[in-house]
CSV table of C-alpha atoms in Angstrom, one decimal:
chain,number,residue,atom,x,y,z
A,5,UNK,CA,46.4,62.6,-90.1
A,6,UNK,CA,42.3,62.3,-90.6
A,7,UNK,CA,43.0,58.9,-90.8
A,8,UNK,CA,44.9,58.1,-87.6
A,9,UNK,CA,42.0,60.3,-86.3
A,10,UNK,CA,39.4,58.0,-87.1
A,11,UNK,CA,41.8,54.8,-86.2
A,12,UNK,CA,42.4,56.1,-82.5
A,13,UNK,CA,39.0,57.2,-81.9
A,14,UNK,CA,37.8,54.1,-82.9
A,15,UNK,CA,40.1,51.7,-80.3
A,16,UNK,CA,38.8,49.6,-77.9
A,17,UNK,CA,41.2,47.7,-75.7
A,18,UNK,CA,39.5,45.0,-73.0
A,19,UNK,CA,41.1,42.8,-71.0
A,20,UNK,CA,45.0,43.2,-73.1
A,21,UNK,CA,46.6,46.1,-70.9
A,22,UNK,CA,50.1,44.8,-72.1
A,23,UNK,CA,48.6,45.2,-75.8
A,24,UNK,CA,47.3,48.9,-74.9
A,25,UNK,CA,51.0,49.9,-73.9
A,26,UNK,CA,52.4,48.1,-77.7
A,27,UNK,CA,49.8,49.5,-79.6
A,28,UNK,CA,50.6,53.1,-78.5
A,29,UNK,CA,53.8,52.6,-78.8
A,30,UNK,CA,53.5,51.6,-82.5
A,31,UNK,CA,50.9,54.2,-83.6
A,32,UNK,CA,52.5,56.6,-81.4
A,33,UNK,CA,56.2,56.7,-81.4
A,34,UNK,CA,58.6,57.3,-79.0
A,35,UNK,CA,57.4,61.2,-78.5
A,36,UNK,CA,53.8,59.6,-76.7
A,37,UNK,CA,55.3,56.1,-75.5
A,38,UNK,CA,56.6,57.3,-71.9
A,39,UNK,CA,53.3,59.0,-70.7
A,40,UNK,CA,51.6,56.5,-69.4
A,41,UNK,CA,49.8,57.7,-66.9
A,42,UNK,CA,48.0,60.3,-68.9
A,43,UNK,CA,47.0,58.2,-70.7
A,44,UNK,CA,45.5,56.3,-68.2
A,45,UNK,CA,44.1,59.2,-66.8
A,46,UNK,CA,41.6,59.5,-69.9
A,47,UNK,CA,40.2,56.1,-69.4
A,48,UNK,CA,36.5,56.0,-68.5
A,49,UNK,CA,34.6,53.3,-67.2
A,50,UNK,CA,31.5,53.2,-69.4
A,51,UNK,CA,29.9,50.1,-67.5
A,52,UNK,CA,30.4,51.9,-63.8
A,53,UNK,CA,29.3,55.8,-64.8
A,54,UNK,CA,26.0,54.5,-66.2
A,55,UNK,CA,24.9,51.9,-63.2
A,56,UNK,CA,24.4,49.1,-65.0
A,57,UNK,CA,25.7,46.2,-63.4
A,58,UNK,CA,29.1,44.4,-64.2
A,59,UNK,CA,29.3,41.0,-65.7
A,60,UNK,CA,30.1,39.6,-62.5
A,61,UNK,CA,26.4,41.2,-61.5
A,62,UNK,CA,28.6,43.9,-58.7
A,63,UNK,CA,27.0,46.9,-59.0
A,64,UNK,CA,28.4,50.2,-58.8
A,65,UNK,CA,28.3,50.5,-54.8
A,66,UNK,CA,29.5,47.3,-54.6
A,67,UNK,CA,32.2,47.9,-56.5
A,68,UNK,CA,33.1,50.9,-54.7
A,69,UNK,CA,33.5,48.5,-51.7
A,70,UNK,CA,36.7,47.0,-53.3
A,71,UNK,CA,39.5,46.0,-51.3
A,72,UNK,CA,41.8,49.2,-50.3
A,73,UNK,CA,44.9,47.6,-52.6
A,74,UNK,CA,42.7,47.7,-55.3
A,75,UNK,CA,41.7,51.3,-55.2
A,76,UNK,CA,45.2,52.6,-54.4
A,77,UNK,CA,46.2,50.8,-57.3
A,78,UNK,CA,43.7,51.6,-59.6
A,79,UNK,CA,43.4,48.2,-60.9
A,80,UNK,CA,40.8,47.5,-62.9
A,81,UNK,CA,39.0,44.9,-63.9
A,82,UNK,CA,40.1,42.3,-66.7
A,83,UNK,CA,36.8,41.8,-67.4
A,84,UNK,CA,35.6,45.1,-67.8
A,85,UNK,CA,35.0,46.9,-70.8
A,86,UNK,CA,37.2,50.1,-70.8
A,87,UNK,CA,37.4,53.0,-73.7
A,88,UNK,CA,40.9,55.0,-73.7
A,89,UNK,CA,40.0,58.1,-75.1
A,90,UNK,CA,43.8,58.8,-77.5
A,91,UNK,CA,42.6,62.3,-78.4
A,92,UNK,CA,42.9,64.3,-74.5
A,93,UNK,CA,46.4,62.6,-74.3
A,94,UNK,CA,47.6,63.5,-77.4
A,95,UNK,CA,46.5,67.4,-77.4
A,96,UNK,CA,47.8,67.3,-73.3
A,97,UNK,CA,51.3,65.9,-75.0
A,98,UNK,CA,51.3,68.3,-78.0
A,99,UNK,CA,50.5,70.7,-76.1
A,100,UNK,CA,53.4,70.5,-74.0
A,101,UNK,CA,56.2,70.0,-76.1
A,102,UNK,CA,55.1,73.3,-78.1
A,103,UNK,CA,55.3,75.2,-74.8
A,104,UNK,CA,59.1,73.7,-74.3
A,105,UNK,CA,59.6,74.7,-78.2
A,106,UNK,CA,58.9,78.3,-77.5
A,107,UNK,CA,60.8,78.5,-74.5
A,108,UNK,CA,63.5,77.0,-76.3
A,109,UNK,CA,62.9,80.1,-79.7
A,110,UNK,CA,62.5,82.5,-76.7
A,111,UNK,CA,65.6,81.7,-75.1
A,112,UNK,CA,67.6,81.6,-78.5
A,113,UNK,CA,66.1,85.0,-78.6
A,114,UNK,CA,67.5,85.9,-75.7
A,115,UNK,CA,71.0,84.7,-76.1
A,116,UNK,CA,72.2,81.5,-75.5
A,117,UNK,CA,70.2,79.3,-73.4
A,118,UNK,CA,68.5,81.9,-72.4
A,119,UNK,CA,71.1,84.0,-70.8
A,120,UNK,CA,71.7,87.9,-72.3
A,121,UNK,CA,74.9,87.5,-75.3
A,122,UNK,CA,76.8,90.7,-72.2
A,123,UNK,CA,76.4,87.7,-69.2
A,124,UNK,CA,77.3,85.1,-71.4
A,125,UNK,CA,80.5,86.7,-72.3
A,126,UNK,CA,81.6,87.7,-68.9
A,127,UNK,CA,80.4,84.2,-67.3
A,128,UNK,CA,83.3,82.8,-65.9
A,129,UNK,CA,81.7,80.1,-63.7
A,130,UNK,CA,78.2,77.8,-64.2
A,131,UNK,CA,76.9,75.0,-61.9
A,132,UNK,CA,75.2,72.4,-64.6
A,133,UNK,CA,74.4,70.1,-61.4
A,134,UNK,CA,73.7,70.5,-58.5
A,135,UNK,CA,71.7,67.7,-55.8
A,136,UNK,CA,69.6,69.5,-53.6
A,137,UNK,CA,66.4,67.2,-54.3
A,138,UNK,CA,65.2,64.0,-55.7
A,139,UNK,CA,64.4,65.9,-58.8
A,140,UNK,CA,67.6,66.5,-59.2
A,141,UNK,CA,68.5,62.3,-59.2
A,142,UNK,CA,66.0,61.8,-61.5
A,143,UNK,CA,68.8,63.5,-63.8
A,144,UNK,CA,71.1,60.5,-63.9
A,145,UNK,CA,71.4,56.7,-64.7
A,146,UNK,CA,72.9,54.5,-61.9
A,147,UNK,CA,74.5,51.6,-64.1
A,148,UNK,CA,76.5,48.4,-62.6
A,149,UNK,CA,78.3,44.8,-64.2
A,150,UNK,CA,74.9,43.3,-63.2
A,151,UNK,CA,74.0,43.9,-66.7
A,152,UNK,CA,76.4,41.5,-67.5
A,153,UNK,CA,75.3,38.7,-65.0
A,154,UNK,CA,78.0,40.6,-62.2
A,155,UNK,CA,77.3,41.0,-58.0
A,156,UNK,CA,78.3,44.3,-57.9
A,157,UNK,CA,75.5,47.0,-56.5
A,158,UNK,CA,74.8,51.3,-56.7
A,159,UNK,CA,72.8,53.3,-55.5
A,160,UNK,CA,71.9,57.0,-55.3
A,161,UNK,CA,70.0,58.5,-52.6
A,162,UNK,CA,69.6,62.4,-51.3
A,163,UNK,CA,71.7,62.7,-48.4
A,164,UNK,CA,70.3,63.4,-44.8
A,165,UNK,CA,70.9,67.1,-45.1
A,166,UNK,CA,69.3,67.5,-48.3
A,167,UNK,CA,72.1,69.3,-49.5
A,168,UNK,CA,74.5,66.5,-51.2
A,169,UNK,CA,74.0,63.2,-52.9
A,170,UNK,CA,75.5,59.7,-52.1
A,171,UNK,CA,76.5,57.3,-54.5
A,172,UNK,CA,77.3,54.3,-53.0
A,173,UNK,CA,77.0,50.4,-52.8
A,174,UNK,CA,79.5,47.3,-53.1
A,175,UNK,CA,82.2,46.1,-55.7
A,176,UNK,CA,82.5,42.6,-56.3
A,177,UNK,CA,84.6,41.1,-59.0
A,178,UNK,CA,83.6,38.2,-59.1
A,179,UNK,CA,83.3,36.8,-62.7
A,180,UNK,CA,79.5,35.4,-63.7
A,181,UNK,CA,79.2,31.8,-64.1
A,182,UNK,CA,78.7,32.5,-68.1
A,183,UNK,CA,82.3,31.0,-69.6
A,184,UNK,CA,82.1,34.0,-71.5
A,185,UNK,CA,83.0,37.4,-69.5
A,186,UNK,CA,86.6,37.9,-68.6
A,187,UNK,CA,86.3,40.9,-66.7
A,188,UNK,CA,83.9,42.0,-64.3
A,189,UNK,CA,83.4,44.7,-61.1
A,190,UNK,CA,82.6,48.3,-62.3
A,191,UNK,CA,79.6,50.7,-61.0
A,192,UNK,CA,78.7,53.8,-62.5
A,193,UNK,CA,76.3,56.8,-62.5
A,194,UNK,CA,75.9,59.1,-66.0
A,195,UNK,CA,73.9,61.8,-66.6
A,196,UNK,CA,70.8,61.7,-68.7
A,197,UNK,CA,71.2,63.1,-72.2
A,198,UNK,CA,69.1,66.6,-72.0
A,199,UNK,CA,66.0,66.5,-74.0
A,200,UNK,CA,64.3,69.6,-75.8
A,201,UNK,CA,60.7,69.6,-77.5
A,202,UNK,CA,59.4,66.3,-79.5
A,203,UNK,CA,62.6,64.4,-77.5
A,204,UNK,CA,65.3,65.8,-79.6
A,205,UNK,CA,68.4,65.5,-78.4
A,206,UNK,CA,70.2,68.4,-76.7
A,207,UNK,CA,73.9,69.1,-76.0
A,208,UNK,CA,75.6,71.1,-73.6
A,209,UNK,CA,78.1,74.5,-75.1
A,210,UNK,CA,81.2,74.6,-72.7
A,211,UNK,CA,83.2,76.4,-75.0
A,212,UNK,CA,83.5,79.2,-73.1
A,213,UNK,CA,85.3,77.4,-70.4
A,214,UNK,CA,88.5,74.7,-69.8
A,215,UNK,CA,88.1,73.5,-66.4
A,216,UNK,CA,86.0,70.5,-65.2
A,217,UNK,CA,85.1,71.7,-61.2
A,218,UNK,CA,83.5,69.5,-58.8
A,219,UNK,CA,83.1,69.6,-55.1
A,220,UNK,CA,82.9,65.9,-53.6
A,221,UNK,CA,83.9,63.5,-50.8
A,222,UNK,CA,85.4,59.8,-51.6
A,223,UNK,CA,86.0,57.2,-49.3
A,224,UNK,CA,89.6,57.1,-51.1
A,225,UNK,CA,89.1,55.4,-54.0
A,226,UNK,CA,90.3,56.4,-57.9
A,227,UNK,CA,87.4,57.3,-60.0
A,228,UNK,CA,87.2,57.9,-63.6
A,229,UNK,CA,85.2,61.1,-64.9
A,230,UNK,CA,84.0,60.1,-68.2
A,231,UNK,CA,82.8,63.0,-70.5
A,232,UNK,CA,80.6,62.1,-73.9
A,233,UNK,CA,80.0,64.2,-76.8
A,234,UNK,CA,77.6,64.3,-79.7
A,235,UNK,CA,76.6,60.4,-80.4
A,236,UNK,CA,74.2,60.6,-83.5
A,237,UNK,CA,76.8,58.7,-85.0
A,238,UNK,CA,76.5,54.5,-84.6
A,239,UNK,CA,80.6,54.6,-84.6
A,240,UNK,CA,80.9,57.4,-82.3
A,241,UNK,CA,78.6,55.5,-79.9
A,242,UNK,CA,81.8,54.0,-77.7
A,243,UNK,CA,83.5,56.9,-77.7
A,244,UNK,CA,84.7,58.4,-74.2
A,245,UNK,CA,87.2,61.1,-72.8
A,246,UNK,CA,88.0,60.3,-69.4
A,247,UNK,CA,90.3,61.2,-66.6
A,248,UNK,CA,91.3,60.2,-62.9
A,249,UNK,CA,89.9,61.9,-60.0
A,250,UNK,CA,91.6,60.7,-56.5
A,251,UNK,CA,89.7,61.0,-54.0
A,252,UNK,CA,91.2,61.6,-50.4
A,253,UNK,CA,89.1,60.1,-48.2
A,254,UNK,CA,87.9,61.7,-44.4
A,255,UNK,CA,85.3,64.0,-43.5
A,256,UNK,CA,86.3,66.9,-45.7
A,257,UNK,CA,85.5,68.4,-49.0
A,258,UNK,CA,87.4,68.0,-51.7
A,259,UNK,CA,87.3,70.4,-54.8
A,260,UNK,CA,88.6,68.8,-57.6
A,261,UNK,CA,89.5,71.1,-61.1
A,262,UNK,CA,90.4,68.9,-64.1
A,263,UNK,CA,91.7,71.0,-66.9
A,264,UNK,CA,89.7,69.6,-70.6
A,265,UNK,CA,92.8,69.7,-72.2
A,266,UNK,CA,94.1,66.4,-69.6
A,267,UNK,CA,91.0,64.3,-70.7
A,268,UNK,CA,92.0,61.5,-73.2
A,269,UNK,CA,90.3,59.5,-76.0
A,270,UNK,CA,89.4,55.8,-75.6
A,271,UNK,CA,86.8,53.8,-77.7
A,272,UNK,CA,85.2,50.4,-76.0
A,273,UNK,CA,87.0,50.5,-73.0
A,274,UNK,CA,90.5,51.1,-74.8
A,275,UNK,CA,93.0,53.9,-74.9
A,276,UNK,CA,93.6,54.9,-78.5
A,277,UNK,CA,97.3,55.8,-80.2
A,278,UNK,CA,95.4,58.4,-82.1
A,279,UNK,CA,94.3,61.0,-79.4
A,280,UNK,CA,92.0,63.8,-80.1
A,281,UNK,CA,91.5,66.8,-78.5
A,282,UNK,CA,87.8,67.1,-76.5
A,283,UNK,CA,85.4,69.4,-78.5
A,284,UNK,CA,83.5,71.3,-75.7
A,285,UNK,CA,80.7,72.5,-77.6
A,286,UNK,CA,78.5,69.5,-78.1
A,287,UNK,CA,78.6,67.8,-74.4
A,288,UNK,CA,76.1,65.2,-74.3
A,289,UNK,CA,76.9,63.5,-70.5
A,290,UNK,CA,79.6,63.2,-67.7
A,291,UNK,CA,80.0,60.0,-65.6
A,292,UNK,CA,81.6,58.8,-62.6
A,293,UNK,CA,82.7,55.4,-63.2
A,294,UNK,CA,84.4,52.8,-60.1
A,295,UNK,CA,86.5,50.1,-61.4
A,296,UNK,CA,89.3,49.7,-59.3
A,297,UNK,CA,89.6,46.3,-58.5
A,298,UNK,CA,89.0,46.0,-55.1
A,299,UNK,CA,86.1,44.4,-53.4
A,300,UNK,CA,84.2,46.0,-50.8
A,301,UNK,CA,82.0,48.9,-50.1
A,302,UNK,CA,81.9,52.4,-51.7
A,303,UNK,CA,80.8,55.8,-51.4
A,304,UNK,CA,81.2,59.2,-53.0
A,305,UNK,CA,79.3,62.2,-52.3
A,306,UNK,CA,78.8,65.2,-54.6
A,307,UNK,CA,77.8,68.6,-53.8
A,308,UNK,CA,77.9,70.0,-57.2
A,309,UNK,CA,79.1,69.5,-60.9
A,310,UNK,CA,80.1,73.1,-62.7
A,311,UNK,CA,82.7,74.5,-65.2
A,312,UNK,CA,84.8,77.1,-65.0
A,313,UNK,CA,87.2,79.5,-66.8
A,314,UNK,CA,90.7,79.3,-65.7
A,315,UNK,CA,92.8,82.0,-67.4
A,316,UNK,CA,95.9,80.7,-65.6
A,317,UNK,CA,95.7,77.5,-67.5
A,318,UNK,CA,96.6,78.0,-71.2
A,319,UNK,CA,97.2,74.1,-72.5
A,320,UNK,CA,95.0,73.4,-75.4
A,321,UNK,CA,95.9,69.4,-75.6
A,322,UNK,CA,98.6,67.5,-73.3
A,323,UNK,CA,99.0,64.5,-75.1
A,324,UNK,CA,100.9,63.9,-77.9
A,325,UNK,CA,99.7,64.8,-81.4
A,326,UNK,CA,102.4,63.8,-83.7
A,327,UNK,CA,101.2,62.9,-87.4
A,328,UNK,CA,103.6,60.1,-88.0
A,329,UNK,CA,102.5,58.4,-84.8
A,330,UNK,CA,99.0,59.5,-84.6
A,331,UNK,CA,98.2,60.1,-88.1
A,332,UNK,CA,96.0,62.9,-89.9
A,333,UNK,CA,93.6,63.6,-87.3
């Protein structure tokens, strides 16, 4: 550790910015590689705090006199000699994550994510999302076939109210010129995989529930609620439970409640023989995905995204789960 000490302290970067961002990435690993900015923050310019002139012979008026893009931008000079001090980052990042590690021993403390063990128990309802700000978009991934060379385009905005969120764009199925892909025309949002302290992966407990509830207006489409549990494993990394939500269409709301026992197994895209029965208490991320063939325009808008308790509904698994067909599962 003394070591690396002595190795960061001792970098100086000029004129590579892209080789700044691969060398921390390297030395660092993946718990300091998405803080930029900090980083950046840190940097001092050596030349331009002491008054000596630049290379270029520019002062440090003159170069206060730089052109406004510049200065919003904080660009800085290729030619000038800059000093990124790792230390201030690092402590700042540290730091940080050991706050989120005692709120997460705190909250274990407590009871389960931080809620007393006598709420827990008589919780019968919990809103896990809910879009009522941009911070709350920054939770999810907006994904479309253009990763595969497709026309199709999503987005997701805050609605004009504030108060709902809009997915929306076009479907197009139109196949890329690749002679490769055989099917294209799908768009889809998913929810971020929650993160605890020194980015380990968290999962969501739902087993105190069986009901999926969520409160949205469609244009009429079919969409396809995807659910994902834990996928440490490389194998596991395709697998999906999904089922159908139908969407009505019109200016009303439309609460949808889909039971966990209805959702079914499928791995790459493909409905499996051998069905299993979703495990609730390792939820990594839900999705909405579009796929319905039809070209044109789009748009669902959610409210919220909770779970609830149903005591009315008592299936544990609705598909099938004969040995001979299905095998040991």
């Amino acid at each position: 550790m003394a070591l690396l000490h002595k190795l960061l302290n001792g970098i100086h970067f000029t004129k590579l910015c892209g080789i700044q961002d691969a060398a921390r990435c390297f030395l660092l690993g993946p718990v300091f590689a998405g803080y930029p900015s900090r980083l950046y923050s840190s940097i001092k310019k050596t030349e331009a705090a002491s008054g000596r002139s630049s290379p270029e012979g520019k002062t440090h008026g003159v170069l206060e006199k730089q052109t406004k893009s510049e200065v919003d931008l904080g660009l800085i000079s290729p030619k000038e000699k800059i000093e990124i001090i790792f230390d201030k980052a690092i402590r700042a990042e540290i730091k940080e994550h050991f706050k989120l590690l005692t709120k997460e021993v705190v909250d274990r403390w407590i009871g389960p994510e931080g809620h007393p063990l006598h709420e827990v128990l008589l919780e019968n309802t919990r809103v896990m999302w809910q879009f009522r700000s941009d911070e709350d978009l920054d939770k999810w991934l907006v994904t479309s076939d253009k990763t595969i060379g497709g026309r199709s385009k999503a987005f997701l905005k805050m609605a004009s109210n504030k108060q709902s969120a809009l997915f929306y764009g076009i479907l197009n199925t139109e196949l890329p010129h690749d002679g490769e892909t055989q099917r294209s025309g799908y768009c889809a949002m998913t929810s971020r995989i929650p993160r605890g302290a020194f980015e380990r992966k968290m999962y969501y407990d739902w087993s105190s529930f069986n009901t999926l509830y969520l409160r949205v207006r469609g244009d009429g489409r079919p969409w396809m609620v995807n659910i994902k549990t834990d996928t440490d494993l490389i194998h596991k990394s395709q697998h999906l439970y999904s089922y159908f939500m139908f969407t009505r269409g019109g200016p009303y709301w439309q609460e949808v409640k889909i039971p966990f026992s209805k959702f079914f197994f499928s791995s790459k895209g493909r409905i499996q023989d051998s069905q299993h029965q979703l495990l609730t208490d390792q939820i990594s991320s839900i999705g909405f995905t579009l796929a319905d063939k039809v070209n044109g325009p789009f748009c669902l808008e959610l409210d919220f995204i909770g779970v609830f308790h149903d005591p009315a509904h008592t299936e544990e698994f609705a598909y099938e789960n004969n040995k001979k067909i299905c095998g040991n599962l």
